[in-house]
Coordinates of C-alpha atoms in Angstrom, one line a residue:
X253 CA 171.2 167.7 136.1
X254 CA 167.5 168.1 135.2
X255 CA 164.4 168.8 137.8
X256 CA 160.5 169.0 137.5
X257 CA 157.6 168.7 139.3
X258 CA 153.9 169.2 139.0
X259 CA 151.2 167.4 141.8
X260 CA 148.4 164.8 141.6
X261 CA 146.0 163.4 144.5
X262 CA 146.5 160.3 146.7
X263 CA 143.1 159.5 147.6
X264 CA 142.2 158.0 151.6
X265 CA 138.6 156.7 151.4
X266 CA 136.6 159.3 149.7
X267 CA 139.5 162.6 150.3
X268 CA 142.2 163.8 148.7
X269 CA 145.9 164.5 149.4
X270 CA 147.7 166.9 147.2
X271 CA 150.7 165.4 146.6
X272 CA 153.9 166.8 145.0
X273 CA 155.8 164.9 141.9
X274 CA 159.0 165.6 141.6
X275 CA 161.3 164.1 138.8
X276 CA 165.2 164.5 139.1
X277 CA 168.0 163.5 136.7
X278 CA 171.1 163.2 137.2
X279 CA 174.3 162.0 135.5
X280 CA 174.9 158.1 136.2
X281 CA 173.9 154.2 134.7
X282 CA 170.3 154.3 133.3
X283 CA 168.0 153.4 136.1
X284 CA 164.4 154.6 137.2
X285 CA 163.8 154.7 141.0
X286 CA 160.0 155.5 142.5
X287 CA 160.3 156.4 146.1
X288 CA 157.6 157.9 148.2
X289 CA 155.7 155.0 150.1
X290 CA 153.8 153.9 146.5
X291 CA 151.9 150.5 146.4
X292 CA 152.8 147.9 144.0
X293 CA 149.9 148.8 141.6
X294 CA 151.9 152.0 142.0
X295 CA 155.4 150.6 141.4
X296 CA 154.4 149.2 138.3
X297 CA 154.2 152.7 137.3
X298 CA 157.7 153.1 135.9
X299 CA 156.9 149.9 132.6
X300 CA 153.9 151.7 131.9
X301 CA 155.3 155.4 131.8
X302 CA 158.3 154.5 130.1
X303 CA 156.5 152.6 127.1
X304 CA 154.1 155.3 127.0
X305 CA 156.6 158.4 126.2
X306 CA 158.6 156.2 124.0
X307 CA 155.0 155.5 122.0
X308 CA 154.5 158.6 122.3
X309 CA 157.0 160.0 120.2
X310 CA 159.5 161.0 123.3
X311 CA 162.9 160.2 124.3
X312 CA 163.8 158.4 127.1
X313 CA 166.1 159.9 129.0
X314 CA 169.4 157.5 130.0
X315 CA 170.5 159.0 133.2
X316 CA 169.3 157.9 136.6
X317 CA 166.1 158.9 137.6
X318 CA 164.7 159.6 140.4
X319 CA 160.7 160.2 140.9
X320 CA 159.9 161.4 144.3
X321 CA 156.1 161.8 145.9
X322 CA 155.8 164.2 148.4
X323 CA 154.8 163.8 151.1
X324 CA 156.6 160.8 151.7
X325 CA 154.5 159.9 154.9
X326 CA 151.4 159.4 152.9
X327 CA 150.3 155.8 151.3
X328 CA 150.0 155.9 147.8
X329 CA 148.1 153.5 145.7
X330 CA 146.5 153.2 142.2
X331 CA 147.4 154.0 138.9
X332 CA 146.2 157.5 138.7
X333 CA 150.6 158.9 138.7
X334 CA 151.2 157.6 135.7
X335 CA 150.3 160.9 134.0
X336 CA 151.8 163.3 136.6
X337 CA 155.1 161.0 136.6
X338 CA 155.5 161.0 132.9
X339 CA 155.0 164.7 132.4
X340 CA 157.1 165.2 135.6
X341 CA 159.8 163.1 133.7
X342 CA 159.6 164.7 130.2
X343 CA 159.8 168.0 132.2
X344 CA 163.2 166.9 133.7
X345 CA 164.5 166.0 130.4
X346 CA 163.6 169.6 129.2
X347 CA 161.2 167.9 126.9
X348 CA 158.6 170.3 127.7
X349 CA 158.9 173.6 130.1
X350 CA 159.1 172.9 133.6
X351 CA 157.2 176.0 134.4
X352 CA 154.3 174.8 132.0
X353 CA 153.5 172.0 134.5
X354 CA 154.3 173.5 138.2
X355 CA 150.4 174.5 139.0
X356 CA 149.2 171.6 136.9
X357 CA 146.8 169.1 138.7
X358 CA 146.9 165.4 136.8
X359 CA 144.9 162.9 137.0
X360 CA 145.0 159.3 134.9
X361 CA 146.8 156.1 134.1
X362 CA 148.5 155.7 131.0
X363 CA 148.8 152.8 128.8
X364 CA 151.5 151.5 126.8
X365 CA 150.7 153.3 123.5
X366 CA 150.2 156.6 125.3
X367 CA 146.4 156.5 125.8
X368 CA 145.3 158.3 128.9
X369 CA 143.0 155.8 130.8
X370 CA 140.4 157.0 133.3
X371 CA 140.7 156.5 136.9
X372 CA 138.3 156.2 139.8
X373 CA 138.0 159.2 142.5
X374 CA 138.2 161.9 139.7
X375 CA 135.7 164.0 141.6
X376 CA 136.9 164.0 145.3
X377 CA 140.5 164.2 143.8
X378 CA 139.7 167.3 141.5
X379 CA 138.1 168.9 145.1
X380 CA 140.6 168.1 146.8
X381 CA 143.0 170.2 144.5
X382 CA 140.3 173.2 144.2
X383 CA 140.4 173.2 147.7
X384 CA 144.4 173.5 148.4
X385 CA 144.2 176.3 145.7
X386 CA 144.6 174.8 142.3
X387 CA 142.4 176.2 139.2
X388 CA 143.8 173.5 136.4
X389 CA 143.4 170.0 136.4
X390 CA 144.4 167.7 133.2
X391 CA 142.0 164.5 133.7
X392 CA 141.3 161.7 131.4
X393 CA 138.7 162.3 128.2
X394 CA 135.9 160.2 129.5
X395 CA 135.9 162.2 133.1
X396 CA 136.0 165.5 132.2
X397 CA 132.4 166.1 132.9
X398 CA 133.0 164.7 136.4
X399 CA 135.8 167.1 136.6
X400 CA 133.8 169.9 135.8
X401 CA 131.2 169.7 138.3
X402 CA 134.1 171.4 141.0
X403 CA 133.6 175.0 140.3
X404 CA 136.3 177.9 139.7
X405 CA 138.7 174.7 138.0
X406 CA 139.4 174.8 134.6
X407 CA 139.5 170.8 132.8
X408 CA 141.5 169.3 130.3
X409 CA 140.2 166.4 129.0
X410 CA 142.8 164.5 127.1
X411 CA 143.0 161.6 125.3
X412 CA 146.6 160.7 125.1
X413 CA 149.5 162.1 126.2
X414 CA 150.7 162.8 122.7
X415 CA 147.7 165.2 123.0
X416 CA 148.8 166.6 126.3
X417 CA 152.4 167.2 124.9
X418 CA 151.2 169.2 122.3
X419 CA 148.8 171.3 124.3
X420 CA 152.3 172.2 126.9
X421 CA 154.3 172.9 123.8
X422 CA 152.0 175.0 121.8
X423 CA 152.3 172.4 119.2
X424 CA 149.3 171.4 117.0
X425 CA 147.1 168.5 118.7
X426 CA 147.2 165.7 117.2
X427 CA 143.9 164.2 116.5
X428 CA 143.2 160.6 118.1
X429 CA 140.8 157.6 117.2
X430 CA 137.5 158.1 118.1
X431 CA 135.2 155.0 119.5
X432 CA 132.4 153.8 116.9
X433 CA 129.2 154.4 117.9
X434 CA 127.4 151.5 119.3
X435 CA 130.6 149.7 120.4
X436 CA 131.7 149.4 124.0
X437 CA 134.2 152.0 124.8
X438 CA 137.6 149.6 126.8
X439 CA 139.0 152.6 128.2
X440 CA 136.4 152.6 130.4
X441 CA 137.1 149.1 131.7
X442 CA 137.7 149.1 134.9
X443 CA 136.6 152.4 135.9
X444 CA 133.1 150.6 136.9
X445 CA 133.2 147.6 138.9
X446 CA 131.2 144.9 137.4
X447 CA 127.8 144.6 138.6
X448 CA 128.6 147.0 141.5
X449 CA 125.5 149.4 140.8
X450 CA 123.2 146.6 141.5
X451 CA 122.2 146.9 144.7
X452 CA 123.5 150.5 145.2
X453 CA 120.4 152.0 143.1
X454 CA 122.9 153.9 140.6
X455 CA 122.0 152.0 137.8
X456 CA 118.3 152.9 138.0
X457 CA 118.0 156.3 139.8
X458 CA 114.7 156.5 141.1
X459 CA 112.4 159.3 139.4
X460 CA 115.4 159.3 136.1
X461 CA 112.3 157.5 133.9
X462 CA 108.9 155.4 133.5
X463 CA 108.6 152.2 134.8
X464 CA 109.8 152.8 138.0
X465 CA 108.4 151.3 141.1
X466 CA 105.4 153.4 142.6
X467 CA 103.5 153.7 145.4
X468 CA 100.0 153.2 143.7
X469 CA 101.4 149.5 143.0
X470 CA 101.0 148.9 147.1
X471 CA 98.1 147.0 148.0
X472 CA 96.9 148.2 151.2
X473 CA 99.4 148.8 154.0
X474 CA 97.7 152.0 155.3
X475 CA 99.6 152.1 158.3
X476 CA 103.1 151.3 156.5
X477 CA 102.2 153.7 153.6
X478 CA 101.8 157.1 156.4
X479 CA 105.0 155.3 158.1
X480 CA 107.2 155.7 155.0
X481 CA 105.5 159.4 153.9
X482 CA 106.9 160.2 157.5
X483 CA 110.0 158.9 157.4
X484 CA 110.8 160.6 154.0
X485 CA 109.3 163.8 155.6
X486 CA 111.7 163.7 158.6
X487 CA 114.3 161.6 157.8
X488 CA 113.5 159.0 160.2
X489 CA 114.6 155.6 160.5
X490 CA 111.8 153.0 159.6
X491 CA 111.5 149.3 160.8
X492 CA 109.0 147.1 159.2
X493 CA 107.8 143.4 160.9
X494 CA 105.6 141.3 159.2
X495 CA 104.9 138.0 157.7
X496 CA 106.7 137.0 154.2
X497 CA 104.8 138.4 151.9
X498 CA 103.2 141.3 152.8
X499 CA 105.4 144.1 151.1
X500 CA 108.3 145.3 152.8
X501 CA 110.5 145.2 150.4
X502 CA 107.8 146.0 147.7
X503 CA 107.7 149.4 150.3
X504 CA 111.2 149.5 150.6
X505 CA 111.9 150.0 146.8
X506 CA 109.5 152.8 146.6
X507 CA 111.0 155.0 149.4
X508 CA 113.7 156.7 147.5
X509 CA 111.3 157.9 145.0
X510 CA 109.4 159.8 147.8
X511 CA 112.8 161.6 148.9
X512 CA 112.9 165.4 146.9
X513 CA 116.0 165.5 144.0
X514 CA 119.7 165.9 146.2
X515 CA 120.8 169.5 146.5
X516 CA 124.1 170.2 144.7
X517 CA 126.2 170.4 148.0
X518 CA 124.4 166.6 148.5
X519 CA 124.3 165.6 145.1
X520 CA 128.4 166.4 145.1
X521 CA 129.1 164.3 148.5
X522 CA 127.1 161.5 146.2
X523 CA 128.9 161.3 143.7
X524 CA 132.5 161.5 145.5
X525 CA 131.5 158.8 147.4
X526 CA 130.0 156.4 144.4
X527 CA 132.9 157.6 142.2
X528 CA 135.6 156.3 144.9
X529 CA 133.8 152.7 144.9
X530 CA 133.5 152.3 141.3
X531 CA 129.8 152.7 141.5
X532 CA 129.1 155.4 139.2
X533 CA 126.9 155.0 136.2
X534 CA 128.6 155.9 132.6
X535 CA 127.3 158.7 130.9
X536 CA 126.0 160.1 134.6
X537 CA 128.7 163.0 136.4
X538 CA 126.3 163.8 139.1
X539 CA 124.3 161.8 141.1
X540 CA 120.7 163.3 141.4
X541 CA 118.7 161.6 142.8
X542 CA 118.6 159.9 146.6
X543 CA 120.4 156.2 146.4
X544 CA 119.3 153.2 147.1
X545 CA 121.4 150.4 148.9
X546 CA 120.5 147.4 149.7
X547 CA 123.1 145.0 151.4
X548 CA 122.3 140.7 151.2
X549 CA 121.8 139.4 154.5
X550 CA 125.7 137.6 154.3
X551 CA 127.5 140.9 154.5
X552 CA 130.0 141.5 156.7
X553 CA 131.0 145.1 159.2
X554 CA 133.7 145.1 156.8
X555 CA 131.1 145.6 153.7
X556 CA 128.5 147.5 155.4
X557 CA 130.9 150.6 157.4
X558 CA 133.8 150.3 155.3
X559 CA 137.3 148.3 155.0
X560 CA 139.3 146.2 152.6
X561 CA 143.2 145.3 152.5
X562 CA 145.1 148.4 153.1
X563 CA 143.2 151.8 153.4
X564 CA 139.2 151.3 154.0
X565 CA 137.1 151.8 151.0
X566 CA 133.3 153.2 151.2
X567 CA 131.1 150.5 152.7
X568 CA 127.1 150.0 152.2
X569 CA 126.1 152.9 154.8
X570 CA 128.5 155.4 152.9
X571 CA 126.9 154.6 149.2
X572 CA 123.9 155.0 151.1
X573 CA 124.8 158.3 152.0
X574 CA 121.3 161.0 151.5
X575 CA 119.5 158.0 150.3
X576 CA 118.3 154.7 152.0
X577 CA 119.7 151.6 153.3
X578 CA 117.4 149.1 153.2
X579 CA 118.8 145.5 155.3
X580 CA 116.2 143.0 154.4
X581 CA 115.8 140.1 156.8
X582 CA 117.4 142.2 159.4
X583 CA 118.0 139.7 161.9
X584 CA 120.2 137.3 159.0
X585 CA 122.6 140.0 159.2
X586 CA 125.4 139.4 162.1
X587 CA 125.1 141.2 165.4
X588 CA 128.7 142.7 165.3
X589 CA 127.4 144.6 161.8
X590 CA 124.0 145.5 162.8
X591 CA 125.7 146.9 166.0
X592 CA 128.6 148.5 164.0
X593 CA 125.5 150.7 162.2
X594 CA 124.7 152.9 166.1
X595 CA 127.7 154.9 165.5
X596 CA 126.8 156.5 161.9
X597 CA 123.0 156.4 162.6
X598 CA 123.9 159.1 165.6
X599 CA 126.6 161.0 164.3
X600 CA 126.2 160.8 160.3
X601 CA 129.6 159.5 159.4
X602 CA 131.6 156.6 159.9
X603 CA 135.4 156.5 161.3
X604 CA 136.9 153.0 160.3
X605 CA 140.1 152.6 162.0
X606 CA 142.6 150.1 160.6
X607 CA 146.3 149.3 160.0
X608 CA 147.1 151.1 157.6
X609 CA 145.4 154.2 158.7
X610 CA 141.9 155.6 159.8
X611 CA 139.5 157.2 157.7
X612 CA 136.0 159.1 158.1
X613 CA 133.8 158.3 155.5
X614 CA 129.9 160.2 154.8
X615 CA 127.4 157.4 156.3
X616 CA 124.0 159.9 156.7
X617 CA 121.5 158.0 155.4
X618 CA 117.8 156.5 156.4
X619 CA 117.8 153.0 157.5
X620 CA 114.9 150.6 156.6
X621 CA 114.8 147.5 158.6
X622 CA 112.4 144.6 157.3
X623 CA 112.2 141.4 159.6
X624 CA 109.7 138.4 160.3
X625 CA 108.5 137.5 163.6
X626 CA 109.7 134.1 163.7
X627 CA 112.2 132.1 161.5
X628 CA 109.5 130.5 159.8
X629 CA 107.1 133.8 159.3
X630 CA 103.8 132.2 160.9
X631 CA 104.1 133.6 164.2
X632 CA 101.2 135.3 165.0
X633 CA 99.2 134.2 162.1
X634 CA 95.7 133.6 162.3
X635 CA 94.5 130.2 161.5
X636 CA 98.2 129.1 160.7
X637 CA 100.7 127.5 162.5
X638 CA 104.1 127.9 163.7
X639 CA 107.1 125.5 163.9
X640 CA 109.6 127.8 165.6
X641 CA 109.3 126.9 169.6
X642 CA 109.0 130.1 172.0
X643 CA 112.8 129.8 172.7
X644 CA 113.8 130.0 168.8
X645 CA 111.3 132.9 167.8
X646 CA 112.5 135.2 171.2
X647 CA 116.1 134.4 170.4
X648 CA 115.5 135.2 167.0
X649 CA 113.8 138.4 167.5
X650 CA 116.7 139.6 170.2
X651 CA 119.3 139.5 167.2
X652 CA 118.2 143.3 167.1
X653 CA 119.5 144.7 169.6
X654 CA 117.7 147.2 171.7
X655 CA 120.2 150.0 171.6
X656 CA 119.8 149.6 167.7
X657 CA 115.9 149.5 167.5
X658 CA 115.9 152.4 170.7
X659 CA 118.0 154.7 167.2
X660 CA 114.7 153.9 165.1
X661 CA 112.1 156.4 165.2
X662 CA 109.2 154.4 163.5
X663 CA 108.2 150.4 164.3
X664 CA 105.1 149.0 161.6
X665 CA 103.6 146.2 161.7
X666 CA 103.0 145.1 158.8
X667 CA 100.0 142.6 158.4
X668 CA 99.4 140.1 155.3
X669 CA 97.2 141.7 152.5
X670 CA 93.8 140.2 152.4
X671 CA 92.4 138.7 149.2
X672 CA 90.0 141.8 148.8
X673 CA 93.3 144.2 149.2
X674 CA 94.8 142.1 146.6
X675 CA 92.1 141.7 143.6
X676 CA 89.7 144.4 144.4
X677 CA 90.1 147.9 142.2
X678 CA 92.8 150.4 143.4
X679 CA 91.7 153.2 141.4
X680 CA 92.3 155.8 144.5
X681 CA 96.0 154.4 145.8
X682 CA 98.2 157.1 146.0
X683 CA 101.2 157.5 143.2
X684 CA 104.1 158.1 144.5
X685 CA 104.6 162.0 142.6
X686 CA 101.4 162.9 145.0
X687 CA 103.1 161.5 148.5
X688 CA 106.3 163.0 147.4
X689 CA 105.1 166.5 146.7
X690 CA 103.7 166.6 150.0
X691 CA 107.0 165.3 151.3
X692 CA 108.7 168.4 149.9
X693 CA 106.3 170.7 151.3
X694 CA 107.0 169.3 154.9
X695 CA 110.7 169.3 154.3
X696 CA 110.0 173.4 153.2
X697 CA 108.3 173.8 156.0
X698 CA 110.9 172.1 158.4
X699 CA 113.9 174.4 156.3
X700 CA 112.4 177.1 156.6
X701 CA 111.7 176.4 161.1
X702 CA 115.2 175.5 161.0
X703 CA 116.8 178.2 158.6
X704 CA 119.5 179.9 161.0
X705 CA 120.7 176.3 162.0
X706 CA 122.8 173.6 160.7
X707 CA 119.8 171.1 160.6
X708 CA 117.5 170.7 157.7
X709 CA 115.2 168.3 159.1
X710 CA 113.2 166.9 161.7
X711 CA 115.6 164.0 162.8
X712 CA 119.0 165.8 163.0
X713 CA 117.5 168.7 165.5
X714 CA 119.0 167.4 169.4
X715 CA 116.6 166.9 171.9
X716 CA 117.6 169.4 173.9
X717 CA 116.9 172.3 171.0
X718 CA 113.3 170.6 170.7
X719 CA 112.3 170.2 174.5
X720 CA 113.4 174.0 174.7
X721 CA 113.7 176.1 171.3
X722 CA 110.7 174.6 170.1
X723 CA 108.6 173.1 172.0
X724 CA 104.6 171.5 171.7
X725 CA 101.7 172.8 172.6
X726 CA 101.4 173.3 176.3
X727 CA 99.8 169.5 177.5
X728 CA 100.2 168.0 174.8
X729 CA 103.6 165.3 176.0
X730 CA 101.3 164.2 178.4
X731 CA 100.9 160.7 177.6
X732 CA 104.7 160.8 176.2
X733 CA 105.6 161.5 179.9
X734 CA 103.1 159.0 180.8
X735 CA 105.2 156.0 178.6
X736 CA 108.8 157.5 179.5
X737 CA 107.4 157.1 183.5
X738 CA 106.3 153.2 182.8
X739 CA 109.5 152.8 181.4
X740 CA 107.7 152.7 177.7
X741 CA 109.8 155.5 176.7
X742 CA 113.7 155.9 177.5
X743 CA 115.0 159.6 177.3
X744 CA 116.2 158.9 173.7
X745 CA 112.8 157.5 172.9
X746 CA 111.1 160.6 174.0
X747 CA 113.3 162.8 171.9
X748 CA 113.1 160.6 168.7
X749 CA 108.8 160.9 169.7
X750 CA 109.1 164.9 170.0
X751 CA 111.4 164.6 165.8
X752 CA 108.5 162.8 164.7
X753 CA 105.7 164.6 166.5
X754 CA 107.0 167.9 164.5
X755 CA 107.1 165.7 161.2
X756 CA 103.7 165.1 161.5
X757 CA 102.9 168.6 162.0
X758 CA 105.0 169.4 159.0
X759 CA 102.6 166.9 157.2
X760 CA 99.5 168.3 158.6
X761 CA 100.6 171.7 158.9
X762 CA 100.4 172.3 162.2
X763 CA 102.6 175.4 163.5
X764 CA 103.5 173.2 166.6
X765 CA 102.8 169.6 167.2
X766 CA 99.3 169.0 169.2
X767 CA 98.3 166.1 171.3
X768 CA 96.8 164.1 167.9
X769 CA 100.3 165.2 166.7
X770 CA 102.2 163.1 169.5
X771 CA 99.8 160.6 169.9
X772 CA 100.7 159.5 166.2
X773 CA 104.3 159.8 167.1
X774 CA 103.7 157.5 169.6
X775 CA 102.0 154.8 168.0
X776 CA 104.4 155.1 164.9
X777 CA 107.4 154.8 167.6
X778 CA 105.6 151.8 169.9
X779 CA 102.9 150.5 167.8
X780 CA 100.7 150.4 170.3
X781 CA 97.6 152.7 169.4
X782 CA 96.9 155.7 170.9
X783 CA 93.3 156.7 169.2
X784 CA 94.2 158.2 166.0
X785 CA 94.3 157.4 162.3
X786 CA 97.2 156.1 160.6
X787 CA 97.0 158.5 157.6
X788 CA 99.2 161.2 158.5
X789 CA 97.7 164.8 158.9
X790 CA 94.2 162.7 158.7
X791 CA 92.4 164.2 162.3

């Protein structure tokens, strides 16, 4: 009887569970049994592994073979277990020393010719292995750079099963054919979903090159530009309303360029989500800039918050983690899908429960909503005739529920651009780099203030802390308290006004929010003018 074991990782959402792959050989009729709650793609690994071992020069054992995946209670799927199953079988057959593979973590799919194909989710899998104490991992050569992002782990990238067997047995490592330059690598097929990066902003990451959207291209819209700056500096959610063609989508596309680069920890979180979802750009193992996700208004609730057949997969809120989630034509989204955003807006993560299991996925994003005033878009325009009835307008605007809008800090009405603003010279218009510098300085002030706390942005600080620990100047909240007594602000709304006021103060370089900072925060929150300039920091 021969026995060998090695390890692999099963992905549950964006988190990994270490799975021990055991192989047992016994006398009897030749058979291959795979147990441990595998799915269809994993059951098919029996044929892939057998062909890969034979075509790699190995001898398939003609005995009763049982491969177990432990813990057996955890659902397992995908083709990433192929490499571990093959090595466990070779260890049980004593082709390789079982002791050499016992402490190895292996991730990879096998082709019938023995080549090792890359799989999605390598980064979260290696992170799970590192947390479990494993220090040596074997992955496909194409994803070795992604696996090497995890500190303290030795990564071995292999192109074929033959190479891995040679390394484990101290034999000369054979050379494998490399792909010719300029030709597509067939081994990368399936690693990135076709077209999946188009709506996530990871195909052309803001700040990674020239020709990207710039704030200098925006004509007019002084109030909206200020709102974007405040939103980027404090991580506040933003709602833009206005007629078609006013530039709402244009402004949204430039918001990611105002956000600072991701920290190392944030970059690992974002890369892990994109790796599992299959939207990680080839040749770019680490996402360093804030992602931008703009789903179509026909997206379902599962597409927004996560879901799918079996175990849930990351949705748009997770793909926009540490970045921007832009919902254009927000009232056209289904009411259930929009209201499903309430929980991640408050907690920074989403918990998706399905019959196959419950998943917790990261979802700390900056939400930007855009909407027309009515279905035809001409309601309230001077000199234009709206074709919508008052009932239609009211029903259309009510599609954005009050509880959802109460979680949005900034609400700005975008006016139609005038001919003079559109055709006039815009030499003095600020570009994204200048605004991003002010945003970075404001975030540094906030980070210094919250140095010994778990928060880094003003939008993350609980209202109780703002009212007791970081208070504005005496009497500065008088106008906001008056609006609360009139019913214009809820208790949550007052807390959000305080958070926005701190961001305005950080942009202006104030130690604490003053009365004009509170007034501007109220103006950005309610859309009602309080007699302050619309530009951040101006007095």
